[in-house]
């Protein structure tokens, strides 16, 4: 049968119409894969309409354009290839989308109403019909049938074609909703896996312990910057508690109910850094058997903590710079831009200024990160915090190891206070843990070989309660026995005023202890 004006596209057989409609509905119910479903729908449409080319467009609100999507087998007409973008002005699809009405052109050789008509004509299209794809009163795109012969759609049953287009629109909507649900499920599962791993990794300490002036200065900086979304660069030696500072900033911010995602940059193999940070599409590389959500996507609406980012290679630094500037990226192997709302906190134990001068770190990235630097003092510059930390860790490992230590050697306290702690808080915690393990009675003593310092054999043990009592009295003396308020002893000690009064009563602290 020749494809000419005499072709009957009216679809008068009512049985054929409803059989195809039923088949389309069954296909929508049974096939959730959009690509396979559209191929099936196109084949069904072919049973009752004569056409050479079929395609659909889907509206992209970010681009404000209609994007061509595969619908059946495309023969010729490269202008209708999947991925082709059509503007709302100057295209037949744009007119149908905006006016929500069908458009039939029976002879392109006589009149080319739209700029895009010229392109179609060059590729052999002589007639076409376009109908809107409408689902739940919302137009999401257009359905196109094209012919290499003029007059093919002169008698087309527009009402039935509109009915089918509504089913196709519903199928696209359902598939997109399912994809959104699957993406959300994958993201939630990714967050859960990450959080479960975080739970397994016991944090170095539950709260920041200390009262030194340098640490108080850090506290003030945390309070100032936590309320903003500004990028923070935490600088300090290894073991000074940079992660704890990052957690404090996150927990005091408006993002505290969203995840804090930690990335240990040196621990990621160089070939997997992009995949770890930005995720990858299935098949992006040999071992990419499934789609993976990256750390930046997991941190959306929350905070990402880039620990020791000074070790990132230069190519990864360039991609990180783009995310900081534009808040968007593509997964490895993907071409879709993913936008994220992420607060960035970075940490380093290196001199990034030196790394920049050596060509190992990008200067533009450094300036983007160094918006609000916080310098964490090493433990040797916080001597007044050493015994507080020691007491904290003693209590922690007594509870963890089921031990009941009632006193600490005075010589041990002196050694702890005098040692320079090159490994900072982490080293102090490790030594206390080992000392608690090695303790065979109710007295804590640190063996000579534990930190390589000679300890006096003289035993001058001090009870833990005495250590706490003396510390509270010291703070009360410094605050002139003021308990409440910002400059009160309770605030400095980081406890509730009523809790402090209770401890004072239990430890027998009275104002007569002034200056003791």
Coordinates of C-alpha atoms in Angstrom, one line a residue:
X1 CA 0.0 0.0 0.0
X2 CA 1.5 3.4 -1.0
X3 CA 2.1 6.0 1.6
X4 CA 0.1 8.9 0.1
X5 CA -2.7 11.1 0.9
X6 CA -5.0 8.2 0.4
X7 CA -3.7 6.4 3.5
X8 CA -6.5 5.9 6.0
X9 CA -5.2 6.9 9.5
X10 CA -8.6 7.4 10.9
X11 CA -8.5 4.2 12.9
X12 CA -12.2 3.6 12.4
X13 CA -12.3 0.0 13.8
X14 CA -13.4 0.5 17.4
X15 CA -12.4 -3.0 18.3
X16 CA -8.8 -2.4 17.2
X17 CA -8.8 0.9 19.1
X18 CA -9.8 -0.6 22.4
X19 CA -7.7 -3.7 22.0
X20 CA -4.6 -1.5 21.5
X21 CA -5.6 0.7 24.4
X22 CA -6.0 -2.4 26.6
X23 CA -2.6 -3.7 25.5
X24 CA -1.0 -0.3 26.3
X25 CA -2.6 -0.3 29.8
X26 CA -1.3 -3.8 30.4
X27 CA 2.2 -2.9 29.2
X28 CA 2.2 0.1 31.6
X29 CA 1.2 -2.1 34.5
X30 CA 3.7 -4.9 33.8
X31 CA 6.8 -3.1 32.6
X32 CA 8.5 -0.6 34.9
X33 CA 11.6 0.0 32.8
X34 CA 10.8 3.2 30.8
X35 CA 13.1 2.5 27.8
X36 CA 11.6 -1.0 27.3
X37 CA 8.1 0.3 27.9
X38 CA 8.3 3.0 25.3
X39 CA 9.5 0.5 22.7
X40 CA 6.5 -1.7 23.4
X41 CA 4.1 1.3 23.3
X42 CA 5.5 2.4 19.9
X43 CA 5.0 -1.1 18.5
X44 CA 1.4 -1.1 19.7
X45 CA 0.8 2.3 18.1
X46 CA 2.2 1.0 14.8
X47 CA -0.6 -1.6 14.7
X48 CA -3.3 1.1 14.1
X49 CA -1.4 4.2 12.7
X50 CA 0.7 4.5 9.6
X51 CA 3.9 6.4 10.2
X52 CA 7.7 6.2 9.5
X53 CA 9.1 8.0 12.5
X54 CA 8.0 8.2 16.1
X55 CA 9.5 10.1 19.0
X56 CA 8.6 11.9 22.2
X57 CA 10.0 14.9 24.0
X58 CA 10.1 15.5 27.7
X59 CA 10.2 18.9 29.2
X60 CA 13.3 19.8 31.2
X61 CA 12.4 22.7 33.6
X62 CA 16.1 23.5 34.4
X63 CA 16.9 24.0 30.7
X64 CA 13.4 25.2 29.7
X65 CA 13.7 23.0 26.7
X66 CA 12.1 19.8 25.3
X67 CA 14.4 16.9 25.2
X68 CA 14.0 14.2 22.5
X69 CA 13.6 10.6 23.9
X70 CA 13.7 7.3 22.0
X71 CA 10.2 6.0 21.1
X72 CA 10.3 3.1 18.7
X73 CA 13.0 2.5 16.1
X74 CA 14.3 5.7 14.5
X75 CA 14.9 5.4 10.8
X76 CA 16.6 8.5 9.3
X77 CA 15.7 11.9 10.7
X78 CA 18.8 12.5 12.8
X79 CA 17.2 15.8 13.9
X80 CA 14.9 13.6 16.1
X81 CA 17.6 11.6 17.7
X82 CA 17.5 11.0 21.5
X83 CA 19.1 13.9 23.4
X84 CA 18.2 16.5 20.8
X85 CA 17.1 19.7 22.5
X86 CA 14.1 21.8 21.1
X87 CA 13.4 25.3 22.2
X88 CA 9.8 26.2 23.2
X89 CA 9.9 29.0 20.5
X90 CA 10.5 28.1 16.9
X91 CA 9.7 24.4 17.1
X92 CA 6.5 22.4 16.4
X93 CA 7.0 20.6 19.7
X94 CA 7.2 23.9 21.6
X95 CA 4.0 25.2 20.1
X96 CA 2.1 22.0 21.0
X97 CA 3.6 22.0 24.5
X98 CA 2.6 25.6 25.2
X99 CA -0.8 25.5 23.6
X100 CA -1.7 22.0 24.8
X101 CA -3.3 21.3 21.4
X102 CA -2.6 18.8 18.6
X103 CA -0.7 20.0 15.5
X104 CA -1.1 18.3 12.1
X105 CA 1.1 19.3 9.1
X106 CA 0.1 17.4 5.9
X107 CA 2.6 18.8 3.4
X108 CA 5.9 20.4 4.5
X109 CA 6.8 21.2 0.9
X110 CA 4.1 23.9 0.8
X111 CA 4.5 25.6 4.1
X112 CA 7.2 25.5 6.8
X113 CA 5.6 27.2 9.8
X114 CA 8.5 26.7 12.2
X115 CA 12.2 26.9 11.9
X116 CA 12.5 23.3 12.8
X117 CA 10.3 22.3 9.9
X118 CA 13.1 23.2 7.5
X119 CA 15.4 20.7 9.4
X120 CA 12.7 18.0 9.2
X121 CA 12.1 18.6 5.5
X122 CA 15.8 18.3 4.7
X123 CA 15.8 14.9 6.3
X124 CA 12.9 13.7 4.3
X125 CA 9.9 14.2 6.5
X126 CA 6.8 15.4 4.5
X127 CA 4.0 15.3 7.1
X128 CA 3.6 14.9 10.8
X129 CA 1.3 15.0 13.8
X130 CA 2.3 16.2 17.2
X131 CA 0.1 15.9 20.3
X132 CA 0.7 17.0 23.9
X133 CA 1.6 14.4 26.6
X134 CA -0.6 15.4 29.5
X135 CA -0.8 13.6 32.9
X136 CA -2.9 14.9 35.8
X137 CA -3.6 18.2 34.1
X138 CA 0.1 18.8 33.6
X139 CA 1.8 18.8 30.2
X140 CA 5.1 16.9 30.5
X141 CA 6.1 16.8 26.8
X142 CA 4.9 15.8 23.3
X143 CA 4.3 12.8 21.1
X144 CA 5.4 12.9 17.4
X145 CA 4.5 10.7 14.5
X146 CA 6.2 11.5 11.2
X147 CA 5.9 10.3 7.6
X148 CA 8.1 10.5 4.5
X149 CA 4.9 11.0 2.4
X150 CA 2.6 14.0 2.4
X151 CA -1.0 13.7 3.6
X152 CA -0.4 10.7 5.8
X153 CA -2.2 12.2 8.8
X154 CA -5.1 14.0 6.9
X155 CA -7.7 11.7 8.5
X156 CA -5.9 10.8 11.7
X157 CA -8.2 10.1 14.7
X158 CA -6.9 13.0 17.0
X159 CA -9.1 12.1 19.9
X160 CA -7.9 8.5 20.1
X161 CA -4.3 9.7 19.6
X162 CA -4.8 12.1 22.5
X163 CA -6.2 9.3 24.6
X164 CA -3.1 7.2 23.9
X165 CA -0.8 10.1 24.6
X166 CA -2.3 10.5 28.1
X167 CA -1.5 6.8 28.8
X168 CA 2.1 7.4 27.6
X169 CA 2.4 10.5 29.7
X170 CA 1.1 8.5 32.7
X171 CA 3.7 5.8 32.0
X172 CA 6.5 8.4 31.9
X173 CA 5.3 10.0 35.1
X174 CA 5.1 6.7 36.9
X175 CA 8.6 5.7 35.7
X176 CA 10.1 9.0 36.8
X177 CA 8.4 8.7 40.2
X178 CA 9.8 5.2 40.5
X179 CA 13.2 6.4 39.6
X180 CA 13.0 9.2 42.2
X181 CA 11.9 6.7 44.8
X182 CA 14.8 4.3 43.9
X183 CA 17.3 7.2 43.9
X184 CA 16.0 8.3 47.3
X185 CA 16.1 4.7 48.6
X186 CA 19.6 4.3 47.4
X187 CA 20.6 7.6 49.0
X188 CA 19.0 6.6 52.3
X189 CA 20.6 3.2 52.2
X190 CA 24.0 4.9 51.4
X191 CA 23.5 7.2 54.4
X192 CA 22.5 4.3 56.6
X193 CA 25.6 2.3 55.6
X194 CA 27.7 5.4 56.3
X195 CA 26.1 6.0 59.6
X196 CA 26.4 2.4 60.6
X197 CA 30.1 2.6 59.8
X198 CA 30.4 5.8 61.9
X199 CA 28.7 4.0 64.8
X200 CA 31.2 1.2 64.6
X201 CA 34.1 3.7 64.6
X202 CA 34.1 5.0 68.2
X203 CA 35.0 8.6 68.1
X204 CA 38.2 9.7 69.9
X205 CA 36.2 11.4 72.6
X206 CA 32.6 12.3 73.1
X207 CA 33.1 16.0 73.8
X208 CA 35.8 18.6 73.7
X209 CA 37.7 18.5 77.0
X210 CA 39.7 21.4 78.3
X211 CA 39.7 24.9 79.8
X212 CA 42.9 26.5 78.5
X213 CA 42.7 30.0 77.0
X214 CA 43.8 28.7 73.6
X215 CA 41.0 26.1 73.6
X216 CA 38.5 28.7 74.7
X217 CA 39.5 30.9 71.7
X218 CA 38.7 27.9 69.5
X219 CA 35.3 27.5 71.1
X220 CA 34.5 31.2 70.3
X221 CA 35.5 30.7 66.7
X222 CA 33.3 27.6 66.5
X223 CA 30.3 29.5 67.9
X224 CA 30.8 32.3 65.4
X225 CA 31.1 30.2 62.2
X226 CA 28.7 27.4 63.1
X227 CA 25.7 29.6 62.4
X228 CA 26.8 30.3 58.9
X229 CA 27.3 28.2 55.8
X230 CA 30.9 29.5 55.2
X231 CA 33.6 27.0 54.3
X232 CA 35.9 26.2 57.3
X233 CA 39.5 25.1 57.1
X234 CA 40.7 23.4 60.3
X235 CA 44.5 23.3 60.7
X236 CA 46.5 21.5 63.3
X237 CA 48.9 18.7 63.9
X238 CA 47.9 15.0 63.7
X239 CA 45.9 13.9 66.8
X240 CA 44.8 17.4 67.9
X241 CA 41.1 16.6 67.4
X242 CA 40.3 18.3 64.1
X243 CA 37.4 15.9 63.4
X244 CA 35.9 16.7 66.8
X245 CA 36.0 20.4 65.9
X246 CA 34.3 19.7 62.6
X247 CA 31.5 17.7 64.5
X248 CA 31.1 20.6 66.9
X249 CA 30.6 23.1 64.0
X250 CA 28.1 20.7 62.3
X251 CA 26.2 20.0 65.6
X252 CA 25.8 23.7 66.3
X253 CA 24.7 24.6 62.7
X254 CA 21.2 24.6 61.1
X255 CA 22.3 21.4 59.3
X256 CA 22.6 19.4 62.5
X257 CA 19.7 17.2 61.6
X258 CA 21.3 16.1 58.3
X259 CA 24.3 13.9 58.0
X260 CA 27.9 14.9 58.5
X261 CA 29.8 12.8 55.9
X262 CA 33.5 12.3 56.6
X263 CA 36.0 11.7 53.8
X264 CA 39.4 10.4 54.8
X265 CA 41.3 11.7 51.7
X266 CA 44.6 9.9 52.2
X267 CA 42.8 6.5 52.6
X268 CA 41.2 6.6 49.1
X269 CA 43.3 5.0 46.3
X270 CA 44.2 7.7 43.7
X271 CA 42.2 5.9 41.0
X272 CA 39.0 5.9 43.0
X273 CA 39.0 9.4 44.4
X274 CA 36.5 10.8 41.9
X275 CA 34.2 7.8 42.3
X276 CA 34.3 8.1 46.1
X277 CA 33.6 11.9 46.1
X278 CA 31.1 12.2 43.2
X279 CA 29.9 8.6 42.6
X280 CA 29.7 6.7 39.3
X281 CA 27.2 5.3 36.8
X282 CA 26.9 1.6 36.2
X283 CA 29.5 0.5 33.6
X284 CA 31.6 3.7 34.1
X285 CA 34.6 1.4 34.5
X286 CA 35.3 -2.3 34.6
X287 CA 34.4 -2.9 38.3
X288 CA 31.4 -0.4 38.2
X289 CA 28.8 -3.2 38.3
X290 CA 26.2 -0.9 39.9
X291 CA 25.4 2.8 40.2
X292 CA 27.1 4.4 43.2
X293 CA 26.2 7.6 45.1
X294 CA 29.2 9.6 46.1
X295 CA 30.0 11.4 49.3
X296 CA 29.0 14.8 48.1
X297 CA 25.5 13.5 47.1
X298 CA 25.2 11.8 50.5
X299 CA 26.0 15.0 52.2
X300 CA 23.3 17.0 50.3
X301 CA 21.6 19.5 52.8
X302 CA 24.2 18.5 55.3
X303 CA 28.0 18.8 55.8
X304 CA 30.9 17.1 54.2
X305 CA 34.2 16.9 56.2
X306 CA 37.3 16.5 54.0
X307 CA 40.0 15.2 56.3
X308 CA 43.6 15.8 55.3
X309 CA 42.6 17.1 51.9
X310 CA 46.2 18.4 51.4
X311 CA 46.9 14.9 50.1
X312 CA 44.5 15.1 47.2
X313 CA 46.1 14.8 43.7
X314 CA 45.9 17.9 41.5
X315 CA 43.3 16.5 39.0
X316 CA 40.9 15.7 42.0
X317 CA 41.6 19.3 43.3
X318 CA 40.4 20.8 40.1
X319 CA 37.1 18.9 40.3
X320 CA 36.7 19.8 44.0
X321 CA 37.2 23.4 43.1
X322 CA 34.3 23.2 40.6
X323 CA 32.0 21.7 43.3
X324 CA 32.9 24.5 45.7
X325 CA 32.3 27.2 43.1
X326 CA 29.2 25.9 41.4
X327 CA 27.8 23.3 43.9
X328 CA 27.3 20.8 41.1
X329 CA 29.2 17.8 39.5
X330 CA 28.7 14.8 37.3
X331 CA 29.1 11.2 38.4
X332 CA 32.0 9.3 36.8
X333 CA 30.7 8.0 33.5
X334 CA 27.6 10.3 33.6
X335 CA 26.7 13.5 31.8
X336 CA 23.9 14.8 34.0
X337 CA 24.8 17.6 36.4
X338 CA 23.9 17.0 40.0
X339 CA 23.3 20.0 42.2
X340 CA 24.0 19.8 45.9
X341 CA 23.5 22.1 48.9
X342 CA 26.6 21.1 51.0
X343 CA 28.5 22.9 53.8
X344 CA 32.2 22.1 53.4
X345 CA 34.6 21.7 56.3
X346 CA 38.2 20.7 55.4
X347 CA 41.1 19.8 57.6
X348 CA 44.8 19.5 57.1
X349 CA 48.0 18.9 59.1
X350 CA 50.1 20.3 56.3
X351 CA 51.2 23.8 55.4
X352 CA 49.0 24.4 52.4
X353 CA 50.9 27.6 51.7
X354 CA 54.1 25.6 51.2
X355 CA 52.2 23.0 49.1
X356 CA 51.0 25.9 46.9
X357 CA 54.5 27.3 46.4
X358 CA 55.8 23.8 45.6
X359 CA 53.0 23.3 43.0
X360 CA 51.4 20.5 44.9
X361 CA 48.2 22.3 45.8
X362 CA 46.1 24.7 43.7
X363 CA 46.2 28.3 44.9
X364 CA 42.6 29.0 43.8
X365 CA 41.4 26.0 45.8
X366 CA 43.4 27.1 48.8
X367 CA 41.8 30.5 48.7
X368 CA 38.3 29.0 48.4
X369 CA 38.9 26.7 51.4
X370 CA 40.6 29.3 53.6
X371 CA 37.5 31.4 54.1
X372 CA 37.4 30.8 57.9
X373 CA 40.6 29.1 59.2
X374 CA 40.6 27.6 62.7
X375 CA 44.0 26.7 64.1
X376 CA 44.0 23.9 66.8
X377 CA 46.8 24.2 69.3
X378 CA 48.9 21.1 70.0
X379 CA 48.6 19.5 73.4
X380 CA 52.0 20.8 74.5
X381 CA 50.6 24.3 74.3
X382 CA 47.6 23.3 76.4
X383 CA 49.3 21.9 79.5
X384 CA 46.4 22.8 81.8
X385 CA 44.2 20.5 79.7
X386 CA 46.5 17.4 80.0
X387 CA 45.3 16.2 83.4
X388 CA 41.6 16.9 82.5
X389 CA 42.0 14.8 79.4
X390 CA 43.9 12.1 81.3
X391 CA 41.1 11.9 83.9
X392 CA 38.5 11.7 81.1
X393 CA 40.3 8.9 79.3
X394 CA 40.9 7.0 82.6
X395 CA 37.2 7.1 83.3
X396 CA 36.4 6.1 79.7
X397 CA 38.6 3.0 79.7
X398 CA 37.7 2.0 83.3
X399 CA 34.1 1.8 82.0
X400 CA 35.1 0.1 78.8
X401 CA 37.4 -2.5 80.4
X402 CA 35.4 -3.0 83.5
X403 CA 38.1 -1.9 85.9
X404 CA 37.8 0.1 89.1
X405 CA 40.8 2.3 89.7
X406 CA 40.6 4.5 92.7
X407 CA 43.9 6.4 92.7
X408 CA 46.6 7.6 90.3
X409 CA 50.3 7.8 91.1
X410 CA 51.4 11.4 91.7
X411 CA 54.6 10.8 89.7
X412 CA 52.4 9.5 86.9
X413 CA 50.4 12.8 86.9
X414 CA 53.7 14.8 86.8
X415 CA 55.0 12.8 83.9
X416 CA 51.8 13.3 82.0
X417 CA 51.9 17.0 82.6
X418 CA 55.6 17.3 81.7
X419 CA 55.7 15.2 78.5
X420 CA 55.6 17.1 75.2
X421 CA 53.1 14.8 73.5
X422 CA 54.2 14.8 69.9
X423 CA 51.2 12.6 69.0
X424 CA 48.9 15.0 70.8
X425 CA 45.5 13.8 72.3
X426 CA 45.6 10.6 70.3
X427 CA 48.9 9.6 71.9
X428 CA 47.6 10.5 75.3
X429 CA 44.5 8.4 74.9
X430 CA 46.5 5.4 73.6
X431 CA 48.9 5.6 76.6
X432 CA 46.1 5.9 79.1
X433 CA 44.3 2.9 77.5
X434 CA 47.4 0.8 77.7
X435 CA 48.0 1.9 81.3
X436 CA 44.5 1.0 82.4
X437 CA 44.9 -2.5 80.7
X438 CA 48.2 -3.0 82.5
X439 CA 46.8 -2.0 85.9
X440 CA 46.4 -5.1 88.1
X441 CA 45.1 -3.3 91.2
X442 CA 43.2 -0.2 92.1
X443 CA 46.1 2.1 91.4
X444 CA 47.0 3.5 88.0
X445 CA 50.6 3.7 87.2
X446 CA 52.4 4.2 83.9
X447 CA 55.4 1.9 83.4
X448 CA 58.7 3.6 82.4
X449 CA 58.7 2.1 79.0
X450 CA 55.2 3.2 78.1
X451 CA 56.2 6.7 77.0
X452 CA 60.0 6.4 77.2
X453 CA 60.3 8.7 80.3
X454 CA 61.8 7.8 83.6
X455 CA 59.2 7.8 86.3
X456 CA 60.1 8.2 89.9
X457 CA 59.6 5.0 91.9
X458 CA 58.2 7.1 94.8
X459 CA 54.5 6.3 95.1
X460 CA 52.5 9.4 95.8
X461 CA 49.0 8.3 94.8
X462 CA 46.2 10.7 94.5
X463 CA 42.5 9.6 94.4
X464 CA 40.5 10.4 91.3
X465 CA 38.0 12.3 93.5
X466 CA 40.8 14.4 94.8
X467 CA 41.9 15.3 91.3
X468 CA 38.4 16.4 90.4
X469 CA 38.0 18.3 93.7
X470 CA 41.2 20.2 93.3
X471 CA 40.3 21.1 89.7
X472 CA 36.8 22.4 90.7
X473 CA 38.3 24.5 93.5
X474 CA 40.9 25.9 91.1
X475 CA 38.1 27.0 88.6
X476 CA 36.0 28.4 91.5
X477 CA 38.9 30.5 92.7
X478 CA 39.5 31.8 89.2
X479 CA 35.8 32.8 88.9
X480 CA 35.6 34.2 92.4
X481 CA 33.2 31.4 93.2
X482 CA 30.7 32.5 90.6
X483 CA 28.8 29.4 89.5
X484 CA 26.2 30.7 87.0
X485 CA 26.6 32.8 83.9
X486 CA 28.9 32.9 80.9
X487 CA 32.0 33.5 83.0
X488 CA 30.8 31.2 85.8
X489 CA 32.5 28.0 86.8
X490 CA 29.8 25.7 85.5
X491 CA 30.1 27.2 82.0
X492 CA 33.9 26.9 82.0
X493 CA 33.7 23.3 83.3
X494 CA 31.0 22.6 80.6
X495 CA 28.4 21.3 83.0
X496 CA 25.0 22.4 84.3
X497 CA 25.2 24.7 87.4
X498 CA 23.0 22.3 89.4
X499 CA 25.3 19.4 88.5
X500 CA 28.3 21.5 89.7
X501 CA 26.5 22.2 93.0
X502 CA 25.8 18.5 93.4
X503 CA 29.4 17.6 92.7
X504 CA 30.6 20.3 95.2
X505 CA 28.4 18.9 97.9
X506 CA 29.5 15.3 97.2
X507 CA 33.2 16.3 97.2
X508 CA 32.8 18.4 100.3
X509 CA 33.8 21.7 98.6
X510 CA 33.0 24.8 100.6
X511 CA 33.9 28.4 100.2
X512 CA 36.4 28.0 103.0
X513 CA 38.5 26.2 100.4
X514 CA 39.3 29.5 98.7
X515 CA 42.9 29.7 97.3
X516 CA 43.7 26.2 98.5

